[in-house]
Every structure is written in C-alpha cells, then in structure tokens.
Coordinates of C-alpha atoms and ligand atoms in Angstrom, one line a residue:
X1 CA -40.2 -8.3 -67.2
X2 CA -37.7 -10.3 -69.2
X3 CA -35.0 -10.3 -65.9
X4 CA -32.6 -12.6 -67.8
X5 CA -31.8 -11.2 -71.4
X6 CA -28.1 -11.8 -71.3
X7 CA -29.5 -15.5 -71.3
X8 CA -32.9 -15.6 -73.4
X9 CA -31.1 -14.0 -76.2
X10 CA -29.3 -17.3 -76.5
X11 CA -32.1 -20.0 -77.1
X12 CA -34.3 -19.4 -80.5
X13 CA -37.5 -18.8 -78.5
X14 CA -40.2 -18.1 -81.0
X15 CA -41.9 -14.3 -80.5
X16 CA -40.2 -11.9 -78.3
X17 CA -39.8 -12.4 -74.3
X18 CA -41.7 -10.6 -72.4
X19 CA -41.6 -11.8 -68.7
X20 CA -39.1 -14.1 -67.1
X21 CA -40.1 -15.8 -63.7
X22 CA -39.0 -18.2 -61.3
X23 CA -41.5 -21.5 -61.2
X24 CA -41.8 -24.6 -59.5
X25 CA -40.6 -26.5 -56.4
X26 CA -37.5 -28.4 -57.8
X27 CA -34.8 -28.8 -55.0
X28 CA -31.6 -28.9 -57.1
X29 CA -31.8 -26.6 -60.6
X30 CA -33.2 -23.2 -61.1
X31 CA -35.8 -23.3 -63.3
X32 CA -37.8 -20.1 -64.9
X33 CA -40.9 -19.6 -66.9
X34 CA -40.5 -17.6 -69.8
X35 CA -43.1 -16.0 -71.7
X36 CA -42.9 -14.9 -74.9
X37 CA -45.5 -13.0 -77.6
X38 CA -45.4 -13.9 -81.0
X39 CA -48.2 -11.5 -82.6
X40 CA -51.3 -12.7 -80.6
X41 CA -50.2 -15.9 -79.8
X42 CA -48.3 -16.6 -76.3
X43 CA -45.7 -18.9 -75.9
X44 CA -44.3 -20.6 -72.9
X45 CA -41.1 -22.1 -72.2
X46 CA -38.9 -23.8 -69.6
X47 CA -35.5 -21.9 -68.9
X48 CA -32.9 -24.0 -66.4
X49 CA -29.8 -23.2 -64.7
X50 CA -28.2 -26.7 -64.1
X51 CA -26.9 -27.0 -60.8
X52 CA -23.1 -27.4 -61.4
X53 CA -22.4 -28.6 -58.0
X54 CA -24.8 -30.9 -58.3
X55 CA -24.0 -32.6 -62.0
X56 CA -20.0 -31.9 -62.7
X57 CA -20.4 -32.6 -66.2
X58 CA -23.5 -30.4 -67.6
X59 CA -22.3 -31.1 -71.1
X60 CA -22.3 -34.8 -70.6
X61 CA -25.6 -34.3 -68.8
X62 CA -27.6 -32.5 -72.0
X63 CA -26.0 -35.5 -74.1
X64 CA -27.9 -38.0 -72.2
X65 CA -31.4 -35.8 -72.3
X66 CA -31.1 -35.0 -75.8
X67 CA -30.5 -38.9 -76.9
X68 CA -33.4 -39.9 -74.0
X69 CA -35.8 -37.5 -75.2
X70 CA -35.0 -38.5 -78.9
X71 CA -35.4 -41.8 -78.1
X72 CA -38.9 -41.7 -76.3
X73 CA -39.9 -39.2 -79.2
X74 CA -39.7 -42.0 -81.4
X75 CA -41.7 -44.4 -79.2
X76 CA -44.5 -41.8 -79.0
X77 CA -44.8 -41.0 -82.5
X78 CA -44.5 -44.9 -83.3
X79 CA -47.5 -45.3 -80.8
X80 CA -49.7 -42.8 -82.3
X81 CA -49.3 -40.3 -79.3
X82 CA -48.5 -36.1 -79.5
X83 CA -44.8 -36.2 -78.8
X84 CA -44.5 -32.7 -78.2
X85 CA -46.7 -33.2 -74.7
X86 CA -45.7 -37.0 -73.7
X87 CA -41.7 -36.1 -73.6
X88 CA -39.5 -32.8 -73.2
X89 CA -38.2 -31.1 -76.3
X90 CA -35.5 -29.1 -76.5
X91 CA -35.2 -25.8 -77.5
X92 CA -32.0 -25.3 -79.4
X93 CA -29.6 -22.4 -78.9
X94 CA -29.3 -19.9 -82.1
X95 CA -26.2 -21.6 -82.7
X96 CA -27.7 -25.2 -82.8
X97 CA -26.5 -26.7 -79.7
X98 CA -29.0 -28.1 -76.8
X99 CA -27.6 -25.9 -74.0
X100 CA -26.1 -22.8 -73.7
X101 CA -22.6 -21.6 -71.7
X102 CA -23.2 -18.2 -70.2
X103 CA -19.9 -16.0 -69.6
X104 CA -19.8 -17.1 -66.3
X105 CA -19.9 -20.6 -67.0
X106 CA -23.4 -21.5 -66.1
X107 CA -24.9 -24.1 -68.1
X108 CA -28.5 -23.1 -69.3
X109 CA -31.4 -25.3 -70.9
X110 CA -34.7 -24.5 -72.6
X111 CA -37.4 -26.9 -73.3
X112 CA -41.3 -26.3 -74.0
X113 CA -43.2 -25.8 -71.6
X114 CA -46.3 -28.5 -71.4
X115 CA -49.0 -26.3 -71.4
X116 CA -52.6 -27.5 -69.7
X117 CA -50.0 -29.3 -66.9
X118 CA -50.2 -29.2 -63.2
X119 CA -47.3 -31.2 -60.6
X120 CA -48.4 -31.9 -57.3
X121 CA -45.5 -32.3 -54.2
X122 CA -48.9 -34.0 -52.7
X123 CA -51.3 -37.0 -54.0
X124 CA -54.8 -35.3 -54.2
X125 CA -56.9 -38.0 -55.3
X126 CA -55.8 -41.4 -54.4
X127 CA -56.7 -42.1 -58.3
X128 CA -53.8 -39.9 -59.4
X129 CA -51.0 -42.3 -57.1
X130 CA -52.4 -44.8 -59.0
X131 CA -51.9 -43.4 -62.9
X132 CA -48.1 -42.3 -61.7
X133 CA -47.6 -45.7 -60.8
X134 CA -48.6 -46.9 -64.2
X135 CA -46.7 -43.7 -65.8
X136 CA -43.7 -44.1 -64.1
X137 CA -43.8 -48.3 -65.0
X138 CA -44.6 -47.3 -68.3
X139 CA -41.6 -45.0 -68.3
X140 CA -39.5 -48.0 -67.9
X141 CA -40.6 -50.1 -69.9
X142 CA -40.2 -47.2 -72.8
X143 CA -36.5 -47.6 -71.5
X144 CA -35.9 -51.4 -71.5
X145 CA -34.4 -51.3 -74.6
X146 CA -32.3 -48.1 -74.6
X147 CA -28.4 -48.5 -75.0
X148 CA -27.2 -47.9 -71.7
X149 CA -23.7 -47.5 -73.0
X150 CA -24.4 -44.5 -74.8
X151 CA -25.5 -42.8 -71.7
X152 CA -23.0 -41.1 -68.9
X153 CA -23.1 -41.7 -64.9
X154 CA -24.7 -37.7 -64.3
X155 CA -24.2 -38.9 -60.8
X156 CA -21.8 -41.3 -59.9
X157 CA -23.0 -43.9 -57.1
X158 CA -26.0 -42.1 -57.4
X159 CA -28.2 -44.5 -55.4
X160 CA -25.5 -46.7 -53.6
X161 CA -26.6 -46.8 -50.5
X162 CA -23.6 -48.1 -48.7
X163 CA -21.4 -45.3 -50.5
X164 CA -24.8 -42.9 -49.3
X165 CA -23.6 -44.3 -45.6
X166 CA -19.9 -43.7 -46.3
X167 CA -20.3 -40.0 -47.8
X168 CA -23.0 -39.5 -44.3
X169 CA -20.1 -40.5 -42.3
X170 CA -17.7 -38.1 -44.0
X171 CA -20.0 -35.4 -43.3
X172 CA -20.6 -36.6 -39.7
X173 CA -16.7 -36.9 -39.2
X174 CA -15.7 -33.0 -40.5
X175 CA -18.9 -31.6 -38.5
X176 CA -18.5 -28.4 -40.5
X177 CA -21.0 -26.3 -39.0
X178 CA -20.3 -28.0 -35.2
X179 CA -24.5 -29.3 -35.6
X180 CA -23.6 -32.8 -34.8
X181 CA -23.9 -32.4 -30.9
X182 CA -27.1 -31.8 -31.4
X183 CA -28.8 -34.4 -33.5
X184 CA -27.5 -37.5 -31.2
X185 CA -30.6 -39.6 -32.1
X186 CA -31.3 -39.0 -35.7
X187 CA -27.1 -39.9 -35.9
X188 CA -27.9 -43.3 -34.3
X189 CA -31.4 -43.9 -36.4
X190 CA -29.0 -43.7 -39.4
X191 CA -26.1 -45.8 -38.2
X192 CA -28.7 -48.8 -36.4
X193 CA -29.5 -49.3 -40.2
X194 CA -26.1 -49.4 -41.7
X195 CA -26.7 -53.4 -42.4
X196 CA -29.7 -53.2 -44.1
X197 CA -27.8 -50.8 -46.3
X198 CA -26.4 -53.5 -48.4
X199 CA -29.4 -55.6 -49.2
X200 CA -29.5 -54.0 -52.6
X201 CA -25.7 -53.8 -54.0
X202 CA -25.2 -58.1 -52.1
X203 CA -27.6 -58.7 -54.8
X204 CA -26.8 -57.1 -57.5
X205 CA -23.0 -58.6 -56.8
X206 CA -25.0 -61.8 -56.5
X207 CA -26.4 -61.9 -60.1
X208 CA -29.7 -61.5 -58.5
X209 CA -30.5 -57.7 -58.8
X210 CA -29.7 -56.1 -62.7
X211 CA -28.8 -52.9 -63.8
X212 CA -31.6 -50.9 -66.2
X213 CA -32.3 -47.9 -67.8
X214 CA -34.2 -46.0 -64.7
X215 CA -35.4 -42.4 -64.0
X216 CA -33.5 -42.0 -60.6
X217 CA -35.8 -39.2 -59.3
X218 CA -39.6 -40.5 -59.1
X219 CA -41.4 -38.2 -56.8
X220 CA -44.9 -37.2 -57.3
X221 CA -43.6 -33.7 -58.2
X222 CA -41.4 -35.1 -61.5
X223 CA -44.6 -35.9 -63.5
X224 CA -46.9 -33.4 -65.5
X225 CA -50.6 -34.5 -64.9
X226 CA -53.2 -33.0 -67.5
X227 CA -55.0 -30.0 -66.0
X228 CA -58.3 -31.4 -67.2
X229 CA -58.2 -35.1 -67.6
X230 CA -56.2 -35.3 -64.6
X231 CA -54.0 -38.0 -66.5
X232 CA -50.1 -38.1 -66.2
X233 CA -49.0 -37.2 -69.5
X234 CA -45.2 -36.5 -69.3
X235 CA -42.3 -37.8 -67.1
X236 CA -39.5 -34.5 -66.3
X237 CA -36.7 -34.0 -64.5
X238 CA -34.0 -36.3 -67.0
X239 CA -31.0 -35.3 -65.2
X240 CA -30.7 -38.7 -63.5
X241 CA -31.6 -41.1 -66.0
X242 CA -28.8 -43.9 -66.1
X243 CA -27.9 -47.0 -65.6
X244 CA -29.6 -48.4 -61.9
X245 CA -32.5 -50.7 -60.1
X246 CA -35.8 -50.4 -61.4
X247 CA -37.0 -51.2 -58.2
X248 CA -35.4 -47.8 -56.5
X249 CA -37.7 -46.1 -59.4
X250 CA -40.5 -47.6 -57.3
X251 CA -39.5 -46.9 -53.8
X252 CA -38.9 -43.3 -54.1
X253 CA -42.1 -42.8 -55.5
X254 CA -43.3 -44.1 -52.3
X255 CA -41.0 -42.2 -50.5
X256 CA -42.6 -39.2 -51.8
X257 CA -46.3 -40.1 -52.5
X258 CA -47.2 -42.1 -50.4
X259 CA -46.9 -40.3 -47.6
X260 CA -49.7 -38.3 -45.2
X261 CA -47.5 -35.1 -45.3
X262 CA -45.6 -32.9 -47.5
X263 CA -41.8 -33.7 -47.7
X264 CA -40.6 -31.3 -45.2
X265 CA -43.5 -31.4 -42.5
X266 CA -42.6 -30.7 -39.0
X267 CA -45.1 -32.4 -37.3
X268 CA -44.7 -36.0 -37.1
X269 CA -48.0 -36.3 -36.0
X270 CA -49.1 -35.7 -38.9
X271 CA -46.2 -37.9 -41.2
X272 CA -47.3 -41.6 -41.8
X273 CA -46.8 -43.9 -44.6
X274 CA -50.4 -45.0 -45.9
X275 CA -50.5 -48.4 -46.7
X276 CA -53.4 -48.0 -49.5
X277 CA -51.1 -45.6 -51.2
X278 CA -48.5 -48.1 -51.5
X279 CA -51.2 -50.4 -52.5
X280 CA -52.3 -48.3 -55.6
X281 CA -48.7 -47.7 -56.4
X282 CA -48.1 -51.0 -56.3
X283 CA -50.9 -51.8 -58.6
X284 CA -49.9 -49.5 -61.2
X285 CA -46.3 -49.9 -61.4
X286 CA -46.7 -53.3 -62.0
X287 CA -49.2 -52.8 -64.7
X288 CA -46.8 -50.1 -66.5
X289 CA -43.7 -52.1 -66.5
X290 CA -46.2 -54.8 -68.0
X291 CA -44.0 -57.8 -67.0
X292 CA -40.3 -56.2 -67.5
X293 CA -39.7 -57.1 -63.7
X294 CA -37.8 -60.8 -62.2
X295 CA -39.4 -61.8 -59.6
X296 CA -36.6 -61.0 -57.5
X297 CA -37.6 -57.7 -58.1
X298 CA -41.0 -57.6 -57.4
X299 CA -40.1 -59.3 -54.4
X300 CA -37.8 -56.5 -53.0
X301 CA -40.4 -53.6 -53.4
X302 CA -41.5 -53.4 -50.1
X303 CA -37.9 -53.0 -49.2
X304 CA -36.9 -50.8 -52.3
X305 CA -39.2 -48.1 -50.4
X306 CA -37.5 -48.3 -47.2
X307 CA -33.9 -48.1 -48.5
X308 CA -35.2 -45.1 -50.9
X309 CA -37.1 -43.4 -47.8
X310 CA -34.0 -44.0 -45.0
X311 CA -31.2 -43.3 -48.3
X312 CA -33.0 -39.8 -48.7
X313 CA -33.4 -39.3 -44.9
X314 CA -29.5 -40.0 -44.2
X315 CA -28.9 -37.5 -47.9
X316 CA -30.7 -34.7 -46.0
X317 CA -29.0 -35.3 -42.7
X318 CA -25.7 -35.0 -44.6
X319 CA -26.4 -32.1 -46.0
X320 CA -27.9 -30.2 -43.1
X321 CA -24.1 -31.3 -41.2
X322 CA -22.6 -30.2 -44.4
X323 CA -24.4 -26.9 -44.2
X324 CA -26.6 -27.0 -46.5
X325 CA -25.2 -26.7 -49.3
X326 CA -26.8 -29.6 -51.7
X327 CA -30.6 -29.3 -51.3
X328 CA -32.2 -25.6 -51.4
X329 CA -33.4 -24.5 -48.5
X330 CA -36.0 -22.4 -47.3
X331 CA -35.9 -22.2 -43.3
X332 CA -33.3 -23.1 -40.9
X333 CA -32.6 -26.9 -40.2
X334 CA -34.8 -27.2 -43.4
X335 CA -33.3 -30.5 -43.8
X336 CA -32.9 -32.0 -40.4
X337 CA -36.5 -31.5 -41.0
X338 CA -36.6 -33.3 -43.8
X339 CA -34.5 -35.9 -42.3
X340 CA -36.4 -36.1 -39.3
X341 CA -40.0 -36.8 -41.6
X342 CA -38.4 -39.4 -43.8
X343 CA -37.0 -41.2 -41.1
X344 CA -40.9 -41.0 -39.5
X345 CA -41.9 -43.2 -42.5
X346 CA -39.1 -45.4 -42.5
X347 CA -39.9 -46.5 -38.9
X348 CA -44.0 -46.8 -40.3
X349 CA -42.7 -48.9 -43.3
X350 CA -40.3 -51.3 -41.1
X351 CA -43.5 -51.9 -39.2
X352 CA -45.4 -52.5 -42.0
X353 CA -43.2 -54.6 -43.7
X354 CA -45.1 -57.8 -43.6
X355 CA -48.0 -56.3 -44.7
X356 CA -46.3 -54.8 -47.8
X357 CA -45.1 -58.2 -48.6
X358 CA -48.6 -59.4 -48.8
X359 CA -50.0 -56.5 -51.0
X360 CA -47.1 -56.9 -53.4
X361 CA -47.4 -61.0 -53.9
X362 CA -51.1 -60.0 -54.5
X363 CA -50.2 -58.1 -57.4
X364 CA -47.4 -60.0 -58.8
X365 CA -49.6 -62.9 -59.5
Ligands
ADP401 P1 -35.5 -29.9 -60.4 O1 -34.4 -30.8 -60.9 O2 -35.0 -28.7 -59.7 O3 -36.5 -30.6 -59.6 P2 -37.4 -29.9 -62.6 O4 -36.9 -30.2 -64.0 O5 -38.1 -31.0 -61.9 O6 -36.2 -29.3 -61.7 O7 -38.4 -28.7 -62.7 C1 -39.0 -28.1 -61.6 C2 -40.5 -27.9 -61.8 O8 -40.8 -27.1 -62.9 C3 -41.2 -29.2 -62.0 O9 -41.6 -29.9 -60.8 C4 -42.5 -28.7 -62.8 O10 -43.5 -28.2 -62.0 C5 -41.9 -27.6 -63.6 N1 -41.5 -27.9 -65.0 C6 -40.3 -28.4 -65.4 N2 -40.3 -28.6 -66.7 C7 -41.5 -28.3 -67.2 C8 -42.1 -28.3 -68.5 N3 -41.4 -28.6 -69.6 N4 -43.4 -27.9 -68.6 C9 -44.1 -27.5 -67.5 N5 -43.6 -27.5 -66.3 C10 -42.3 -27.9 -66.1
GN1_402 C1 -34.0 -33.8 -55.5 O1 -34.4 -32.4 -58.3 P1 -35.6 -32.8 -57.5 O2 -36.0 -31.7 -56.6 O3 -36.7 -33.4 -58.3 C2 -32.9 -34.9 -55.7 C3 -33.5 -36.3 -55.4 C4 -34.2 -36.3 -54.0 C5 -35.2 -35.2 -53.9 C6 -35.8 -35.1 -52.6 C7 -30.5 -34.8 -58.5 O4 -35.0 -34.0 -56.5 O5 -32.5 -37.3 -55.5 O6 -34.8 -37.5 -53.8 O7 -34.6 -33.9 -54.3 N1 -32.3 -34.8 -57.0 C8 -31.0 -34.9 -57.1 O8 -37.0 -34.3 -52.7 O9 -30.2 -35.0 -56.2
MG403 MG1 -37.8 -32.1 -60.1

C-alpha cells in the first residue's frame, strides 16, 4: 500500500506506486522503499525523510549530494563503469528540483534504488572487510580532486573531537533526564581521555594533518555489496561528505567493522576489536587511496580508530543524557548500550595499539 501519496505524488517515479515501506537500519533519516509498476516491469526506489534536527540546512545538504553524485558520475562513465549502480542518482521532483518540501516542512529525497544490493551492520566474510577497505580508499581518491569550496559544512564540527568533549559536557552539565547519577564510570572513561582528544586538531593546527574531501560516515552498513559477486559496488549515505581527515574515514570503518559484535551488543563478552579485521582494512584502504595519503597519515591510523571508536562512544553517551533524542532508538538506554560497547573496543584497541602500529608500517611500505 502506497502509505505516503501526499509525498510520492511529488518525485517523477516512473509507473504507478504501489507499496510504500519502511527499509533499512540507518540511525538518523527515515528512509522507505517504494515500489512502483510500470506495465510488467517493477521499479524500485529510495524515498528519505531528512532528519532536520540532525542537518539544519536540508537545502544546502541536497546541493552538496547533487554536485558529489554528479561529480563521481563523471568519473564512472570516464572509467568505463555503469554509473547508474556505482553512485546514487537522483530522482527529480515533477517540478525539476532534487528534493521536495512537504506542507509541513519536511524535506524529502528520492534516488534509485541499487537493485541486486545487500548492506551488512556485520562483516560476514572476512573477504568482504577487505573490498570495503579498498571501496571506501577508492572513494577518496575519486574525491581528491573535488572543489571543496563548492561544498557546505552539513554538520558543523562534525568530527572535532575536542568540540565532541565540549558538547558531552554540556549534556553532562544540564542532566536533562536526571540519568547522570547513574552512569559514574562510563562519565569518568570519557573524561580520563579528554587529552588524547586533541591529537587530531594539534596537528592539523600544526600543518601536519590536512583537510580533504571525506565521506564522514564509513560503517560497514553505508556500502551496497553486489548480491551475487559479493563486491562493494556503491558508497551511500552523502549527507556528511565535506571537508575533514581522511584518516577519520578509516577509523570509523573500524569502529564499525571491525568489531566481534553488532553495534549495540549488550554483552561485552562478546564485543572485541579483531585485530585481523583491522589488518584487512588496513590492507585495502591503503590500496584504494593508491598513494593519496602523507605519511603522517598513515602513521595516525591506528589512532584514527580509537578517536573514531571513543568520539562515537562519548556521541551516544550524550545523547542517552540528552534523552535520546539524536540517534533512533529501539529499547531503553539503547545508547548507553551503545556507549558502553564502543567504549569495550576502545579499551581493546589502546591495548593493542603497538600492535596496530606494526600492521600499519607493514602496509605502508
Ligand atoms: P541513514 O542516514 O539513516 O543511515 P542511509 O542513506 O544510509 O540512511 O540509508 C539507510 C539504508 O537504506 C542503507 O543502509 C541501505 O541498506 C538502504 N539504502 C539506502 N539507499 C539505497 C539505495 N539507493 N539502494 C538500495 N538500498 C539503499
Ligand atoms: C549515524 O546515518 P547513519 O546511521 O549511517 C551517524 C554516524 C554514527 C553512526 C553510528 C549523520 O550514521 O555519525 O557514526 O550513526 N550519522 C550522523 O552508528 O550523525
Ligand atoms: Mg546510513
């Protein structure tokens, strides 16, 4: 059943809609399958509310995905590859615009949907880590030569980790929901690593660490595999792309990936960072951004993990003392549990730190 008409009515979907359906596991925008029938053939597309708390300027937003996914259309077709499966296309409105403004001022996008795709939240075959690691390198790469300029700040201080710290401690001070009693130790993990914080932005202030094009969002769950190959064929999820450190591309893939558990596991038992994960990742990354990185870079990966494993920890704790109202939860204390299984891998990772220095010089060489 087509549930949203008001809205489908809007976009120049080919055929006429006959079911409309919630899909996917994305924890910020609402995204629905639609289904159209155009004589025998079926058509699938990709229908998203934008999440307006989230991006406060969805019109500057669909400006940077249009120009990104023009862009990489061009690489694609220049390469010889099917552009219309390798990058998102949008599906105009019937009045030629990329998004549509519903009466209620919800911002909605359409884009086809990548048919023959699966996304995982988990790695399944240790093989798979490996091509994401080339994909998402690859990805970058694509980018190196985008103009940054034309492209707005979705998020500003998206991945500032100090600012992360300062916005945790906001939350932590206004103790809206009176849950702060109760999570003394997770508090304390948080603040023991307020130092280490600034590792990233010292550099960058240093000359040592530049600003690129990057994706901003690199979990296992933001790339389209091939259904039967198995190979990555399309980066999603644009809303972040802007100006920041390749290296945080890396480390929240690891975050996410590489990783014994799902994201939200309750059982730390059974959360642990696996070291031959980050190994693959490692591998492939490097061989996707084909020698875009300084060696400054490549020598901060181990770390880039950490900060993007604690960074998302502290984000979740904020938002479960904000009261949830960023991420979309599920449960109760959905994201203290959340917080509570990133912060298991970032106490793995500090102990395996030396270790992941050893793999990464192994591969940079
Ligand atoms: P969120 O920002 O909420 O994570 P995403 O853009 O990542 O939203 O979309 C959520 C999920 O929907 C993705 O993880 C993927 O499974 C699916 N999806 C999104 N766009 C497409 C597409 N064009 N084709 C097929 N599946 C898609
Ligand atoms: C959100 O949109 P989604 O679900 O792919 C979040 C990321 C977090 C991630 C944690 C815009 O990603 O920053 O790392 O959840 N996206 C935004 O799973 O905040
Ligand atoms: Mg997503």
């Amino acid at each position: 059943m087509n549930q949203l008409p008001h809205i489908t009515k809007a976009f120049t979907f080919e055929g006429e809609v006959v079911s409309t359906g919630l899909y996917g596991n994305g924890h910020i925008n609402e995204t629905h399958l639609v289904i159209c029938k155009d004589g025998d053939k079926e058509r699938h597309y990709i229908l998203q509310k934008i999440n307006k708390r989230v991006f406060k300027d969805p019109a500057g937003l669909m400006g940077n995905y249009a120009l990104v996914t023009e862009y990489l259309r061009a690489q694609i077709l220049a390469r010889g590859g099917d552009a219309l499966r390798e990058t998102l296309t949008l599906v105009k409105t019937v009045d030629g615009k990329n998004f549509y403004e519903d009466e209620t001022g919800e911002f909605w996008r359409a884009t086809l949907f990548i048919v023959e795709s699966d996304s995982f939240d988990k790695v399944e075959r240790p093989e798979q880590f490996y091509q994401s690691g080339v994909a998402f390198g690859n990805f970058q790469a694509l980018l190196r030569d985008f103009p940054a300029e034309k492209l707005v700040e979705t998020i500003v201080n998206f991945h500032n980790t100090p600012d992360r710290f300062r916005q945790f401690k906001e939350a932590l001070a206004a103790d809206v929901k009176g849950r702060a009693a109760s999570i003394p130790e997770e508090i304390a993990f948080v603040e023991a690593r307020e130092g280490f914080m600034h590792l990233f932005e010292d550099a960058h202030a240093a000359g040592k660490l530049p600003l690129r094009v990057t994706h901003n969002d690199t979990k296992l769950n933001n790339i389209l595999f091939d259904k039967h190959t198995g190979k990555p064929i399309c980066i999603i999820d644009l809303d972040t792309i802007m100006p920041g450190y390749a290296i945080n591309d890396f480390g929240d893939s690891i975050r996410f990936g590489a990783t014994t558990a799902l994201e939200d596991e309750t059982d730390l038992t059974k959360v642990n960072f696996d070291i031959s994960l980050f190994e693959l990742y490692v591998k492939g990354f490097l061989e996707g951004a084909a020698g875009g990185l300084t060696e400054t870079e490549i020598g901060f990966l181990p770390e880039a993990a950490i900060m993007m494993t604690l960074e998302c920890g502290e984000r979740f704790l904020a938002d479960h003392l904000q009261g949830d109202t960023y991420f979309r939860i599920s449960r109760e204390n959905h994201n203290l549990d959340r917080a509570r299984n990133q912060f298991k891998l970032v106490s793995d990772m500090e102990k395996a730190l030396p270790e992941m220095h050893k793999i990464v010089e192994k591969y940079a060489k």
